[in-house]
Short mmCIF file of C-alpha atoms and ligand atoms in Angstrom, two decimals:
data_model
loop_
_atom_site.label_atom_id
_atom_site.label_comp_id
_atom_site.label_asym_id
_atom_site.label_seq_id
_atom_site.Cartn_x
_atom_site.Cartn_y
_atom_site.Cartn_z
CA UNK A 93 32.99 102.14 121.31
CA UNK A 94 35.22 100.62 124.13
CA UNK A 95 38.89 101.50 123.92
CA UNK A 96 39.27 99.07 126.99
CA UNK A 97 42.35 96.57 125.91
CA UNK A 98 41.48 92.73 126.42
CA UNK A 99 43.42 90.34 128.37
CA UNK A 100 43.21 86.70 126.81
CA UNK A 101 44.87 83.72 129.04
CA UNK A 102 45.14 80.31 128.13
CA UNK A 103 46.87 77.04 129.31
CA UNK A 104 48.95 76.90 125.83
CA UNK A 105 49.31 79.80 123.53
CA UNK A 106 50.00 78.94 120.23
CA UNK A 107 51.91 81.68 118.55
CA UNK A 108 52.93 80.28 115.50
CA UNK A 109 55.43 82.68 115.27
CA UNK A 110 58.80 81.82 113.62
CA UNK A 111 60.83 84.30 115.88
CA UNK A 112 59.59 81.91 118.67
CA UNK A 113 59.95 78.81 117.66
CA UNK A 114 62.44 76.42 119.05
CA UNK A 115 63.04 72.52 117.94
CA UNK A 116 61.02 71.30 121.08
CA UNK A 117 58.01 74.19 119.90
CA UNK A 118 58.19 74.36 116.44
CA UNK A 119 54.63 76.69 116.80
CA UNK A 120 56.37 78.85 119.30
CA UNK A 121 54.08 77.79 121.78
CA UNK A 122 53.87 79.77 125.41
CA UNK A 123 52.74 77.68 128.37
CA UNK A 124 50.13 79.81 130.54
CA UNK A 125 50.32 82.41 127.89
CA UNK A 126 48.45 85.59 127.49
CA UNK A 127 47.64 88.48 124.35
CA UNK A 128 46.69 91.51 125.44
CA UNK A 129 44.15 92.95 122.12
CA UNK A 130 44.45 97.21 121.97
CA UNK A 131 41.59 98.22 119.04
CA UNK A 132 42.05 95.35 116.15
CA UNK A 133 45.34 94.60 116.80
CA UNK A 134 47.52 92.35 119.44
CA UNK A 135 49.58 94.64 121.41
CA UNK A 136 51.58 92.22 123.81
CA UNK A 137 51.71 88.10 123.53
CA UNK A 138 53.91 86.67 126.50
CA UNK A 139 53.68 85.00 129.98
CA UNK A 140 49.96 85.17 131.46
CA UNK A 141 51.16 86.01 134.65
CA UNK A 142 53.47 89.05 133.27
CA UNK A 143 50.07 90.66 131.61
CA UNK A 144 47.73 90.48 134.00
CA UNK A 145 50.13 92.00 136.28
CA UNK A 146 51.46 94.52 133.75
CA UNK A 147 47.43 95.41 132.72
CA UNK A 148 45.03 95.31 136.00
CA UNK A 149 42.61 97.84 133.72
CA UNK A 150 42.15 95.03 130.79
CA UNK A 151 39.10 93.18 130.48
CA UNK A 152 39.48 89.21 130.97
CA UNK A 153 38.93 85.92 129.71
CA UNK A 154 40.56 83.75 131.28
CA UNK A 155 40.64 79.77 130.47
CA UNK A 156 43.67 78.09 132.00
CA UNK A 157 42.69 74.51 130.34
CA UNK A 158 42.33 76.06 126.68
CA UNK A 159 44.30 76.47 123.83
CA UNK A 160 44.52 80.26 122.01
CA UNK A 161 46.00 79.78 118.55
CA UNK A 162 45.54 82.33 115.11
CA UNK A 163 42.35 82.41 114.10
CA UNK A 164 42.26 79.77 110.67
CA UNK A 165 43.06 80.75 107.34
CA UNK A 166 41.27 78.67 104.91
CA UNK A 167 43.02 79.66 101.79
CA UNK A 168 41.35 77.15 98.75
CA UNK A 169 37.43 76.94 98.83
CA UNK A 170 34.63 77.24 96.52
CA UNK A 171 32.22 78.54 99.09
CA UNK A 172 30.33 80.95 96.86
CA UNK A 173 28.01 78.08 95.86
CA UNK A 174 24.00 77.11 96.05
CA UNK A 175 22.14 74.26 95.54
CA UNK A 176 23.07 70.60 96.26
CA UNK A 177 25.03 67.46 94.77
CA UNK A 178 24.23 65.08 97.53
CA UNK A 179 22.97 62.62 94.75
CA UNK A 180 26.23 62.99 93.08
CA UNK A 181 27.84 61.83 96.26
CA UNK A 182 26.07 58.65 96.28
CA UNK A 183 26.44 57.63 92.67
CA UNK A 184 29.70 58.45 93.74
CA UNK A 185 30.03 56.17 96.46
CA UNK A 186 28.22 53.80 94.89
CA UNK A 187 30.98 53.44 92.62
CA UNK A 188 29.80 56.13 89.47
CA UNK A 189 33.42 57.93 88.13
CA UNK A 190 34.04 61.62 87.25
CA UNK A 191 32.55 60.99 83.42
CA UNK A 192 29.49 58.76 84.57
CA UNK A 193 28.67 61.63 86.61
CA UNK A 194 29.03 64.65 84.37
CA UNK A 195 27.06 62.69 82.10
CA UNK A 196 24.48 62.18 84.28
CA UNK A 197 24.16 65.72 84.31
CA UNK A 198 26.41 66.11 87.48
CA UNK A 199 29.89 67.99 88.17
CA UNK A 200 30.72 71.64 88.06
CA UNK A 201 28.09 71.96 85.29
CA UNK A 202 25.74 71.28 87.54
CA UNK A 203 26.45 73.65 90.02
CA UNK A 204 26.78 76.02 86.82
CA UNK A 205 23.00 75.29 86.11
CA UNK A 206 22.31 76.28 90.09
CA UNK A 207 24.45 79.16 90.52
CA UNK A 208 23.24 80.92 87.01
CA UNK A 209 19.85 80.48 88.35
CA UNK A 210 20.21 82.25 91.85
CA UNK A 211 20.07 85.67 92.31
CA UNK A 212 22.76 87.96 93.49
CA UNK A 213 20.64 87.74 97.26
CA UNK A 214 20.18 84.83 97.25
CA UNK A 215 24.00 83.72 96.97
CA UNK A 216 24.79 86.61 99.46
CA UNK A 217 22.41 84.73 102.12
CA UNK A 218 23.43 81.54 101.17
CA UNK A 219 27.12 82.33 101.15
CA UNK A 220 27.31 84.41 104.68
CA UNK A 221 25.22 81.37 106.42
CA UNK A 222 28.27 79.37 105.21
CA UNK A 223 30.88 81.57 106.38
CA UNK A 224 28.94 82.26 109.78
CA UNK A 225 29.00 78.18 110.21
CA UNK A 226 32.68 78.26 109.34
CA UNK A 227 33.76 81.02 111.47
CA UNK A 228 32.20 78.70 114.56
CA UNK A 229 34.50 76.12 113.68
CA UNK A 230 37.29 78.41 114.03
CA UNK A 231 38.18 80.12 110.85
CA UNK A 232 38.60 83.60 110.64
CA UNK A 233 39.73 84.00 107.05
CA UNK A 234 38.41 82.55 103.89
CA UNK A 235 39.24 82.34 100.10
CA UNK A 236 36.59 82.07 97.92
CA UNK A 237 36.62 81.06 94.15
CA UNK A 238 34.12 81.75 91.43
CA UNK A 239 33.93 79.41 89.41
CA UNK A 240 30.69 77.91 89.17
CA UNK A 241 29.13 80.96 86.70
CA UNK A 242 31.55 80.17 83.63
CA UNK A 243 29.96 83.35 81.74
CA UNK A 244 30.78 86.44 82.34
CA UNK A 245 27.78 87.81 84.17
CA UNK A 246 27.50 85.03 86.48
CA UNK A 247 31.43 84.87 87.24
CA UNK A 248 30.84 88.45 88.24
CA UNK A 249 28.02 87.22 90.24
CA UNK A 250 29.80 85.32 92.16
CA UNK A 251 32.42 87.82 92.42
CA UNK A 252 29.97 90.81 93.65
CA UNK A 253 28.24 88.06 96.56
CA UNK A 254 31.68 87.45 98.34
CA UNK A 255 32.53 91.31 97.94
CA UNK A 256 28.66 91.83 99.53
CA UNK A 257 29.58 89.15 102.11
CA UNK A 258 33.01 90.73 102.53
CA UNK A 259 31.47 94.17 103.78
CA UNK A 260 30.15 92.25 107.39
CA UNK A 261 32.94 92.16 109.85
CA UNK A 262 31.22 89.50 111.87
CA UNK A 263 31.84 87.18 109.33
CA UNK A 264 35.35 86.03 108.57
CA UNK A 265 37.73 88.13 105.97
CA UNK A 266 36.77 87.37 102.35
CA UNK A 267 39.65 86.96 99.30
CA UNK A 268 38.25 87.03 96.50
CA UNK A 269 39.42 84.64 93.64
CA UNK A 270 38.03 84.31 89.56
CA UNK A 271 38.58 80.98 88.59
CA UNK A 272 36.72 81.04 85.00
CA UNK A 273 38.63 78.26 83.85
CA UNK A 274 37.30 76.01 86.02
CA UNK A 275 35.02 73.47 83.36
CA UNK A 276 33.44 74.50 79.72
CA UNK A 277 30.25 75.52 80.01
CA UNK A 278 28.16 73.91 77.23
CA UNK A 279 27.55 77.19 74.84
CA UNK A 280 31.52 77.18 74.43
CA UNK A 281 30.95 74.04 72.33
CA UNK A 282 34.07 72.33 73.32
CA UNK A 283 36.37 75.21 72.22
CA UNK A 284 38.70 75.48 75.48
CA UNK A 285 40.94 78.08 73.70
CA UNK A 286 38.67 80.42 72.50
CA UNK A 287 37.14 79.89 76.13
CA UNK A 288 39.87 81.18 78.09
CA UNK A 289 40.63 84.24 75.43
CA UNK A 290 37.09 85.16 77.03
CA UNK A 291 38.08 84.40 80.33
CA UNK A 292 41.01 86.77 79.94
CA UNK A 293 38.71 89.72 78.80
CA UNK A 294 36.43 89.16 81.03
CA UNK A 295 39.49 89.42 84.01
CA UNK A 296 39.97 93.12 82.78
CA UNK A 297 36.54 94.10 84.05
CA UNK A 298 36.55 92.09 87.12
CA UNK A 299 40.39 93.65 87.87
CA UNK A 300 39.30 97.09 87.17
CA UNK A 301 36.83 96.66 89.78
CA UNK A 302 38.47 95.17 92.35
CA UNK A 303 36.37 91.72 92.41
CA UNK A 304 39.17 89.72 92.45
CA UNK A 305 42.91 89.26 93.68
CA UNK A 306 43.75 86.12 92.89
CA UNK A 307 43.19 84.47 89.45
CA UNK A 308 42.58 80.52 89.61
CA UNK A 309 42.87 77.50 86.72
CA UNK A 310 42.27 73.77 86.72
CA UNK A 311 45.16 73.17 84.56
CA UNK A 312 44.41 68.61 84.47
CA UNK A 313 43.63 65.69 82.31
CA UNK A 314 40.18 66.47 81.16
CA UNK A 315 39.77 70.41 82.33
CA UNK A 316 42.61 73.24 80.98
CA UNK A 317 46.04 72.64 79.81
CA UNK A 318 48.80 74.80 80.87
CA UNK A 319 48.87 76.88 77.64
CA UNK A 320 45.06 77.70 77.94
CA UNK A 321 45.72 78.39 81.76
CA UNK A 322 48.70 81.28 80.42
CA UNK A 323 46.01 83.20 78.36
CA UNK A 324 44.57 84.03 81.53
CA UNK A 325 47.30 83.42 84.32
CA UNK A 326 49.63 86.02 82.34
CA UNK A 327 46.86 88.71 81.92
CA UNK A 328 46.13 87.87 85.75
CA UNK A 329 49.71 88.84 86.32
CA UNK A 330 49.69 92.11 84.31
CA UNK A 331 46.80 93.63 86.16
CA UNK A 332 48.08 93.13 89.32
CA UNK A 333 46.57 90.36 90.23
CA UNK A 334 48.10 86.34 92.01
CA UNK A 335 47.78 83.01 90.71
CA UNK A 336 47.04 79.84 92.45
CA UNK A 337 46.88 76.57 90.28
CA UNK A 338 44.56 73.64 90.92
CA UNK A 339 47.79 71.26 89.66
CA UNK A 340 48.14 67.53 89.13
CA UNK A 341 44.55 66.29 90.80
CA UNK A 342 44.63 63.39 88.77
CA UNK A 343 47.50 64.09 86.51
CA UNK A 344 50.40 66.32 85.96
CA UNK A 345 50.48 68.21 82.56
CA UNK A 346 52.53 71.14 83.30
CA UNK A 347 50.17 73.42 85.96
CA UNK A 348 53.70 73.11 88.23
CA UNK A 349 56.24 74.47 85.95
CA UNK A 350 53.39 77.35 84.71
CA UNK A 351 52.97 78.10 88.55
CA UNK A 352 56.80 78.15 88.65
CA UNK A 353 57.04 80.37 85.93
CA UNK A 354 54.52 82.74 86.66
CA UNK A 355 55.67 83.49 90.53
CA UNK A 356 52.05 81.62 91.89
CA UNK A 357 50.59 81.72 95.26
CA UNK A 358 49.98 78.02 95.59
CA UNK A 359 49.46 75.15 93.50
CA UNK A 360 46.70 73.28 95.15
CA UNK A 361 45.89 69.30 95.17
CA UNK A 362 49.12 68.01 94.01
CA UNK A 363 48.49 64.24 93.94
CA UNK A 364 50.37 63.65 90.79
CA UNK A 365 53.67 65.60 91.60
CA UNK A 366 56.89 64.69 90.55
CA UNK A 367 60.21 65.36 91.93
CA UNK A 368 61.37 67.66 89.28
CA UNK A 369 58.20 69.28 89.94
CA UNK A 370 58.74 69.91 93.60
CA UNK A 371 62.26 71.23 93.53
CA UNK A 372 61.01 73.47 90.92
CA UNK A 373 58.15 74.51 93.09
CA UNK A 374 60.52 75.00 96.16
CA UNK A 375 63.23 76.97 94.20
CA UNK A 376 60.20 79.29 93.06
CA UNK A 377 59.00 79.46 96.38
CA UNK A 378 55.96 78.12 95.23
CA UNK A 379 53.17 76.78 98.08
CA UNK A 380 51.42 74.27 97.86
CA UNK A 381 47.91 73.64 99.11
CA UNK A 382 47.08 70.42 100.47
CA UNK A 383 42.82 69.48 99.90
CA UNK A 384 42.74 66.19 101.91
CA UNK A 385 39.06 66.26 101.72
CA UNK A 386 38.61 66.46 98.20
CA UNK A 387 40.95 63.32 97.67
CA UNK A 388 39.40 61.33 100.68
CA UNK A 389 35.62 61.82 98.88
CA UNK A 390 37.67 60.87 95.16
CA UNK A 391 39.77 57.45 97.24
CA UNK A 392 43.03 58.96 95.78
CA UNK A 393 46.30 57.64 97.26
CA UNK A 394 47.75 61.34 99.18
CA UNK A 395 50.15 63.35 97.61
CA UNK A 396 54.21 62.76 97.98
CA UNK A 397 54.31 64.53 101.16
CA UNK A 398 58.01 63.82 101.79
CA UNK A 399 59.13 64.85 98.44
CA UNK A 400 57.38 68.57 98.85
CA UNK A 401 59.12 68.55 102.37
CA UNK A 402 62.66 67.54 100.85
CA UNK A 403 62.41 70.35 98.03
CA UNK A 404 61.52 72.47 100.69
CA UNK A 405 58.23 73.35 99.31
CA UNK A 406 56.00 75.55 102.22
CA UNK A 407 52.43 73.35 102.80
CA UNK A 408 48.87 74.97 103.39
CA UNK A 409 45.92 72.66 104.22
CA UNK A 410 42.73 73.90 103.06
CA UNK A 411 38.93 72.43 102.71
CA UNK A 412 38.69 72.93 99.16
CA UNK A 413 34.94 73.24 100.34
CA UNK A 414 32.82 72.69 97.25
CA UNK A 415 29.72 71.12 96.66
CA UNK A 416 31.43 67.68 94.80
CA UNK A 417 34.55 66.59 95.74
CA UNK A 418 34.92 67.97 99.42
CA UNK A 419 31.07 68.41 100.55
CA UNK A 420 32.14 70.19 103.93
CA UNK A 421 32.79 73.20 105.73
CA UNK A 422 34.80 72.47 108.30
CA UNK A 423 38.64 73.65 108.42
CA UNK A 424 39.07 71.56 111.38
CA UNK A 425 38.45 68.05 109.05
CA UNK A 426 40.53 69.13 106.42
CA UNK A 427 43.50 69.20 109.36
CA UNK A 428 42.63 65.56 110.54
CA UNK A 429 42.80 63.89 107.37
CA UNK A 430 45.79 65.82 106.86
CA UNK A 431 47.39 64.25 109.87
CA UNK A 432 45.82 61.01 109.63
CA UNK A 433 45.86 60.53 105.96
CA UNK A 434 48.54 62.53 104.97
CA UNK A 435 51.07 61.94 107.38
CA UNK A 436 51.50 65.85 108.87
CA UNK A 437 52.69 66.27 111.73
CA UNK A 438 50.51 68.36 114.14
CA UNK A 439 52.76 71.43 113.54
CA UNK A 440 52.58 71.23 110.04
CA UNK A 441 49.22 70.82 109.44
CA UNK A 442 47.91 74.34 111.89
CA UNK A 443 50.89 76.04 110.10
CA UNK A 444 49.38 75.32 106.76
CA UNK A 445 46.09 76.21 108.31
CA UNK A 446 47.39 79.80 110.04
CA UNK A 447 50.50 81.36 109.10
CA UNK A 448 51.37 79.44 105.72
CA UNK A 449 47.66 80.00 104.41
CA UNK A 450 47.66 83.68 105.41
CA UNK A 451 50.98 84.19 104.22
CA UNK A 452 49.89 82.13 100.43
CA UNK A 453 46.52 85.00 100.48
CA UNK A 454 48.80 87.72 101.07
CA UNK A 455 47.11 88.25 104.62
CA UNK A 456 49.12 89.80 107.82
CA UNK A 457 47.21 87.26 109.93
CA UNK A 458 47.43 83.60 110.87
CA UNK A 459 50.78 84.34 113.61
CA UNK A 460 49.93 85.75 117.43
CA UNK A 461 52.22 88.72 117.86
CA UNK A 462 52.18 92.37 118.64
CA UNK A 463 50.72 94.43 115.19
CA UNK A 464 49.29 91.64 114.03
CA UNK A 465 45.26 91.91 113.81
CA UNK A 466 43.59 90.22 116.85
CA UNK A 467 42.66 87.53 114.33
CA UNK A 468 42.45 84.24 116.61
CA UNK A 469 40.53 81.51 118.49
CA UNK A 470 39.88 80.19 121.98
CA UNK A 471 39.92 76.22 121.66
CA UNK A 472 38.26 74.31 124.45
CA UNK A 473 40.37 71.95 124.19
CA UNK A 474 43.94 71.22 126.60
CA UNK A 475 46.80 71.36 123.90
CA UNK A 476 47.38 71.91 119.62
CA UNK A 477 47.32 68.30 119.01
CA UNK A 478 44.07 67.67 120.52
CA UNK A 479 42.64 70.22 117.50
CA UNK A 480 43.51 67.67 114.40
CA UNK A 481 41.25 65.17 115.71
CA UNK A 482 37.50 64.82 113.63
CA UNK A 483 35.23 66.19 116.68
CA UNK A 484 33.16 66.67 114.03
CA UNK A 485 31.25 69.01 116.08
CA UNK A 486 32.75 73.02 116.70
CA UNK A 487 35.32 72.94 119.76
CA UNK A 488 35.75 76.62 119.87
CA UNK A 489 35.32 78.69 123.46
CA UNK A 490 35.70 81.86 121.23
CA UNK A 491 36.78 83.40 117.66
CA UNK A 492 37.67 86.42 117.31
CA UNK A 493 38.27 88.97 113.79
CA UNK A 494 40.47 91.77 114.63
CA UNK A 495 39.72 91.95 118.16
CA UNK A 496 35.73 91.07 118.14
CA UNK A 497 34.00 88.13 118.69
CA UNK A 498 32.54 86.55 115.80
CA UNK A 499 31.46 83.09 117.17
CA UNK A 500 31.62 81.64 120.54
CA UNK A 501 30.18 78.46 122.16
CA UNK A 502 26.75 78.96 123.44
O1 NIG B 640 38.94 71.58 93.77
N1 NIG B 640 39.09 70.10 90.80
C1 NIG B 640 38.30 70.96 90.46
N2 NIG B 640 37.55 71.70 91.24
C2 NIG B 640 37.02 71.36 92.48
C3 NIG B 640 35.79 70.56 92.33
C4 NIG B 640 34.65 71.46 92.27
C5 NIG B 640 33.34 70.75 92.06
O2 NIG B 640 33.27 69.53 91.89
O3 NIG B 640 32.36 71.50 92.07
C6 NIG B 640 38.07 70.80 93.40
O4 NIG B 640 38.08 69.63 93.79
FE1 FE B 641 39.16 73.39 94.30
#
């Protein structure tokens, strides 16, 4: 294998690094920047024109009009899933609500029904095609939620495909989340509580083996309240294992003050937040996840943006990419309707795309500086704002996962 380091140049290099940021670039952004990449790692980020004098024996790319900025950290999707709701998604659109469409046999269950039927191949193929079509878009990190087995074999399932996927280093980095409590399946015959005291045993298994490190809940009107959510939040906790929350979708019924109380990761969605709510959040340090997608498909008003930012609550943007409420794969949409729906600014929304969503999964990625892994993306495109726009086509040069290439424009 070549030890020879690489020399990347751009116009702008994005660092979103906090030790250089400054009130006129809060991303700590380097005009005619440069990385030089030793191995996996970055070993030097700085002036272009200090590199390539300091390191005539690195190999270069050079692209004076792009923008280099942390590979993206997609840190809330469902991505482990087969088979198709597009029919959903018109009774949806043609006006159909949540109930209509579980009783039509649609929803989570649905995806249930596909996922128990597909074999552990066949959501390994599925499931890296995915990933390969979101690394092209940029992202170089992925969390991925089970969810759609809701028994214990399938759960595992879904578990053992992103841990299969999660061998291929061309492919981005895999974290694995179990989010059981995610709908009833129909054998549980309506008993949510004796539901999650399975999901809690089953946790031990999927702990011991390493299948997880994050443990997930849809605590909301109509899925898991908060004390259902603590049967298998707190076990989460003991073995080792985070929590993220899906909290207040459509309503708020305590997943905040449980995330609060039980140190989470994120709490994800947030729609229905409250002010009490977010100073809580921000005194626990609490992130929260922002799934623009998933409440552009429902037509939900956005969350209170200004009251997380006031409690000084840390934002991620993510695609929630599932097959219902956000049918998409693409990182780079989920940042648009951030920005143009949300109201982010440009900074916040590839923070809560790089370093914030990296920093929520417990990854050393998402910031451009030396030790970090050479985790990171060539844009074709002139500056950072020009990447929240809806291309809605890939706008990459170049991705690379610790120092190789893992998707680059043809
Ligand atoms: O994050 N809110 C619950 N879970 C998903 C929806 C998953 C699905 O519809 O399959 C979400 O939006
Ligand atoms: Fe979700």
């Amino acid at each position: 294998m070549s030890t020879q380091p690489k020399l990347i140049a751009a116009g702008r290099v994005v660092t979103c690094d906090p030790g250089r940021a400054t009130p006129q670039e809060p991303l700590g952004a380097i005009e005619q920047g440069a990385v030089l990449i030793e191995g996996s790692c970055l070993a030097q980020v700085g002036l272009a024109a200090d590199l390539l004098r300091q390191h005539p024996e690195a190999a270069r790319i050079e692209h004076p009009d792009g923008t280099l900025t942390p590979g993206l950290v997609d840190a809330h999707t469902h991505a482990a899933w087969v088979g198709s709701r597009a029919r959903e998604y018109a009774m949806r659109m043609a006006g159909a609500g949540y109930e209509q469409i579980a009783q039509a046999g649609g929803g989570i269950v649905a995806s249930m029904r596909a996922v128990r039927a597909a074999s552990l191949d066949e959501m390994v193929r599925t499931l890296v095609a995915r990933l390969r079509r979101m690394a092209a878009l940029g992202v170089t990190a992925v969390e991925v939620k089970s969810g759609y087995g809701l028994d214990e074999a399938t759960e595992r399932r879904q578990l053992e495909a992103v841990a299969r996927a999660g061998e291929d280093a061309s492919l981005p980095r895999l974290v694995p989340t179990f989010l059981g409590l995610h709908a009833l399946p129909p054998e549980a015959a309506g008993d949510r509580h004796g539901y999650a005291r399975r999901c809690a045993e089953w946790i031990e298994g999927i702990a011991r083996d390493g299948l997880a490190r994050f443990a997930d809940a849809y605590v909301d009107r109509g899925a898991f309240s908060a004390a259902q959510a603590r049967i298998v939040l707190a076990r989460a906790r003991e073995l080792g294992l985070g929590v993220r929350l899906h909290a207040g979708q459509f309503a708020d019924v305590g997943a905040f003050e449980l995330a609060a109380e039980l140190g989470a990761a994120s709490v994800d969605h947030c729609e229905h937040l409250s002010e009490a709510a977010a100073l809580q959040l921000g005194e626990a340090g609490v992130r929260a996840a922002l799934l623009p997608v998933a409440s552009f498909t429902l037509g939900q008003a956005p969350p209170p943006v200004e009251t997380l930012r006031r409690a000084g609550v840390r934002l991620v943007v993510a695609s929630d990419a599932n097959p219902g409420t956000a049918p998409t794969e693409s990182l780079p949409l989920a940042l648009a309707l951030g920005v143009r729906s949300y109201g982010l600014s440009v900074a916040e929304a590839l923070l809560g795309a790089t370093r914030e969503a990296a920093a929520s999964l417990g990854l050393p990625t998402g910031v451009l500086r030396p030790g970090a892994p050479a985790d990171l993306v060539l844009w074709d495109l002139p500056e950072e704002s020009a990447i929240v726009q809806p291309w809605g086509v890939p706008r990459v040069r170049l991705v690379m996962r610790e120092g190789r290439a893992i998707a680059q424009a043809s």
